[in-house]
Amino acid sequence: KKEESKLKASDCLLNGELVMRDPRAITLTQYNDLKRKAKQSMVGMDKTVCISYATGHRSRLDDLGTGPGIVMAGKLALYLTEEADIGTHSDLHMGYGGSWRQFLMDIGSCKVMVVVLTQAFYQSMNCLKEMHQAMRANLELVTVRYEKNLPKGDDQWTKATSEDDK
């Protein structure tokens, strides 16, 4: 219990264990390096675990197009591929200009989806569509809580409309 009292609201826990502290400002250089490493780590591997996350860009802190969700998903993907020899699938593995729709269709080829839960996740329509696709494919879901005070019930995906089903 003493260890828990030292935790910050921005700490990431997996099964009660500290996985990662919230990073400081994230640059495009860091993002591009992480994307390159994630792609290289997957060469010759099957897509077993899909990772769904929202970027969570923090204005006036992160470079545009980056955020802590990318770092968490990237580090998780690298750990699974390099340390556990488990192939991963996320949009980090797509080439530049890669199709998110193709990524979405490929979710069904995985066995497990790891969902990185953040406040931004519950505002991302792409994340909602990824979850829907994973459920349709009967993937096992594993959640990694990255932030405290996540939205509940009606506060999740508040901008979703019936048009988003298309």
CSV table of C-alpha atoms in Angstrom, one decimal:
chain,number,residue,atom,x,y,z
A,1,LYS,CA,0.0,0.0,0.0
A,2,LYS,CA,2.9,2.4,0.6
A,3,GLU,CA,4.0,1.9,-3.0
A,4,GLU,CA,0.5,2.9,-4.2
A,5,SER,CA,0.6,6.2,-2.3
A,6,LYS,CA,3.6,7.2,-4.4
A,7,LEU,CA,1.7,6.8,-7.7
A,8,LYS,CA,0.8,9.8,-9.7
A,9,ALA,CA,-2.5,10.3,-11.6
A,10,SER,CA,-0.5,10.0,-14.9
A,11,ASP,CA,1.1,6.6,-14.0
A,12,CYS,CA,0.2,3.6,-16.1
A,13,LEU,CA,-0.7,0.4,-14.2
A,14,LEU,CA,-1.0,-3.1,-15.7
A,15,ASN,CA,-2.4,-5.7,-13.2
A,16,GLY,CA,-1.6,-3.2,-10.4
A,17,GLU,CA,2.1,-2.9,-11.4
A,18,LEU,CA,3.6,0.4,-12.5
A,19,VAL,CA,4.4,0.1,-16.2
A,20,MET,CA,5.3,3.6,-17.2
A,21,ARG,CA,5.2,7.2,-16.0
A,22,ASP,CA,3.6,9.8,-18.1
A,23,PRO,CA,6.3,11.1,-20.5
A,24,ARG,CA,7.3,14.8,-20.8
A,25,ALA,CA,6.9,16.6,-24.1
A,26,ILE,CA,6.9,14.2,-27.1
A,27,THR,CA,8.6,15.2,-30.3
A,28,LEU,CA,8.1,14.2,-33.9
A,29,THR,CA,11.6,12.7,-33.8
A,30,GLN,CA,10.7,10.5,-30.9
A,31,TYR,CA,7.5,9.4,-32.7
A,32,ASN,CA,9.3,8.6,-36.0
A,33,ASP,CA,12.0,6.7,-34.1
A,34,LEU,CA,9.3,4.7,-32.2
A,35,LYS,CA,7.4,4.0,-35.5
A,36,ARG,CA,10.6,2.8,-37.2
A,37,LYS,CA,11.5,0.5,-34.3
A,38,ALA,CA,8.0,-0.9,-34.1
A,39,LYS,CA,8.0,-1.7,-37.9
A,40,GLN,CA,11.4,-3.3,-37.7
A,41,SER,CA,10.5,-5.4,-34.7
A,42,MET,CA,7.6,-7.0,-36.6
A,43,VAL,CA,9.6,-8.3,-39.6
A,44,GLY,CA,8.7,-12.0,-40.1
A,45,MET,CA,6.2,-12.1,-37.3
A,46,ASP,CA,2.5,-12.9,-37.3
A,47,LYS,CA,0.0,-10.3,-36.0
A,48,THR,CA,-1.1,-11.8,-32.7
A,49,VAL,CA,-1.9,-8.8,-30.4
A,50,CYS,CA,-3.6,-5.7,-31.7
A,51,ILE,CA,-3.0,-2.5,-29.7
A,52,SER,CA,-5.7,0.2,-29.7
A,53,TYR,CA,-4.9,3.6,-28.3
A,54,ALA,CA,-5.6,7.3,-28.8
A,55,THR,CA,-2.7,9.7,-29.4
A,56,GLY,CA,-3.9,12.1,-26.6
A,57,HIS,CA,-2.1,15.1,-28.0
A,58,ARG,CA,-1.4,17.7,-25.3
A,59,SER,CA,-1.5,21.2,-26.8
A,60,ARG,CA,1.5,23.4,-26.0
A,61,LEU,CA,3.5,20.3,-24.9
A,62,ASP,CA,3.6,17.7,-27.6
A,63,ASP,CA,4.5,18.1,-31.3
A,64,LEU,CA,1.4,18.0,-33.5
A,65,GLY,CA,0.4,14.4,-34.2
A,66,THR,CA,2.1,13.0,-31.1
A,67,GLY,CA,1.0,12.3,-27.6
A,68,PRO,CA,1.5,10.0,-24.6
A,69,GLY,CA,-0.8,7.3,-26.1
A,70,ILE,CA,1.7,6.8,-28.9
A,71,VAL,CA,4.6,6.3,-26.5
A,72,MET,CA,2.6,3.8,-24.3
A,73,ALA,CA,1.4,1.8,-27.3
A,74,GLY,CA,4.9,1.9,-28.9
A,75,LYS,CA,6.7,0.7,-25.8
A,76,LEU,CA,4.1,-2.0,-25.3
A,77,ALA,CA,4.5,-3.2,-28.9
A,78,LEU,CA,8.3,-3.2,-28.6
A,79,TYR,CA,8.2,-5.1,-25.3
A,80,LEU,CA,5.9,-7.8,-26.8
A,81,THR,CA,7.8,-8.2,-30.0
A,82,GLU,CA,11.4,-7.9,-28.6
A,83,GLU,CA,11.1,-9.4,-25.2
A,84,ALA,CA,8.1,-11.8,-25.4
A,85,ASP,CA,8.4,-12.8,-29.1
A,86,ILE,CA,4.7,-11.9,-29.7
A,87,GLY,CA,3.8,-10.1,-32.9
A,88,THR,CA,1.8,-6.9,-32.6
A,89,HIS,CA,-0.5,-4.9,-34.8
A,90,SER,CA,-1.1,-1.2,-34.4
A,91,ASP,CA,-1.1,1.9,-36.6
A,92,LEU,CA,2.5,2.4,-35.6
A,93,HIS,CA,3.3,-0.6,-37.8
A,94,MET,CA,1.8,1.0,-40.9
A,95,GLY,CA,4.0,2.8,-43.4
A,96,TYR,CA,3.6,6.5,-43.9
A,97,GLY,CA,0.4,7.1,-45.8
A,98,GLY,CA,-0.8,3.6,-44.7
A,99,SER,CA,-4.5,3.1,-44.7
A,100,TRP,CA,-6.2,3.1,-41.3
A,101,ARG,CA,-9.1,1.3,-43.0
A,102,GLN,CA,-6.7,-1.5,-43.9
A,103,PHE,CA,-5.5,-1.6,-40.3
A,104,LEU,CA,-9.1,-1.8,-39.2
A,105,MET,CA,-9.8,-4.8,-41.5
A,106,ASP,CA,-6.6,-6.6,-40.3
A,107,ILE,CA,-7.7,-6.5,-36.6
A,108,GLY,CA,-9.6,-9.7,-37.2
A,109,SER,CA,-6.3,-11.5,-38.0
A,110,CYS,CA,-5.2,-11.0,-34.4
A,111,LYS,CA,-6.1,-13.1,-31.3
A,112,VAL,CA,-6.0,-10.4,-28.6
A,113,MET,CA,-6.6,-6.7,-28.5
A,114,VAL,CA,-4.8,-4.6,-25.8
A,115,VAL,CA,-6.8,-1.4,-25.2
A,116,VAL,CA,-4.8,1.5,-23.8
A,117,LEU,CA,-7.4,3.3,-21.7
A,118,THR,CA,-7.1,7.1,-21.5
A,119,GLN,CA,-9.5,10.0,-21.5
A,120,ALA,CA,-8.6,10.6,-25.2
A,121,PHE,CA,-9.5,7.0,-26.0
A,122,TYR,CA,-13.1,7.6,-25.0
A,123,GLN,CA,-13.3,10.6,-27.4
A,124,SER,CA,-11.7,8.8,-30.4
A,125,MET,CA,-14.2,7.5,-33.0
A,126,ASN,CA,-11.4,5.4,-34.5
A,127,CYS,CA,-10.8,3.7,-31.1
A,128,LEU,CA,-14.5,3.0,-30.9
A,129,LYS,CA,-14.5,1.5,-34.4
A,130,GLU,CA,-11.4,-0.6,-33.5
A,131,MET,CA,-13.2,-1.9,-30.4
A,132,HIS,CA,-16.3,-2.7,-32.4
A,133,GLN,CA,-14.1,-4.6,-35.0
A,134,ALA,CA,-12.4,-6.6,-32.2
A,135,MET,CA,-15.7,-7.6,-30.7
A,136,ARG,CA,-17.1,-8.7,-34.1
A,137,ALA,CA,-13.9,-10.8,-34.5
A,138,ASN,CA,-14.4,-12.2,-31.0
A,139,LEU,CA,-10.9,-11.1,-29.9
A,140,GLU,CA,-9.9,-11.4,-26.2
A,141,LEU,CA,-9.7,-7.9,-24.8
A,142,VAL,CA,-7.0,-6.8,-22.3
A,143,THR,CA,-7.2,-3.3,-20.9
A,144,VAL,CA,-4.3,-1.2,-19.7
A,145,ARG,CA,-5.5,1.8,-17.7
A,146,TYR,CA,-3.3,4.8,-18.4
A,147,GLU,CA,-5.1,7.6,-16.5
A,148,LYS,CA,-7.3,8.0,-13.5
A,149,ASN,CA,-10.8,9.5,-13.7
A,150,LEU,CA,-11.8,7.9,-17.0
A,151,PRO,CA,-15.2,8.9,-18.5
A,152,LYS,CA,-18.1,6.7,-17.5
A,153,GLY,CA,-21.3,5.7,-19.3
A,154,ASP,CA,-22.8,8.6,-21.1
A,155,ASP,CA,-19.6,10.6,-20.9
A,156,GLN,CA,-17.9,8.1,-23.3
A,157,TRP,CA,-17.8,8.9,-27.0
A,158,THR,CA,-20.1,11.9,-26.6
A,159,LYS,CA,-19.7,13.0,-30.2
A,160,ALA,CA,-20.7,9.6,-31.7
A,161,THR,CA,-23.7,9.6,-34.0
A,162,SER,CA,-25.5,7.0,-36.0
A,163,GLU,CA,-23.5,8.3,-39.1
A,164,ASP,CA,-20.4,6.9,-37.4
A,165,ASP,CA,-21.7,3.4,-38.0
A,166,LYS,CA,-20.9,3.7,-41.7
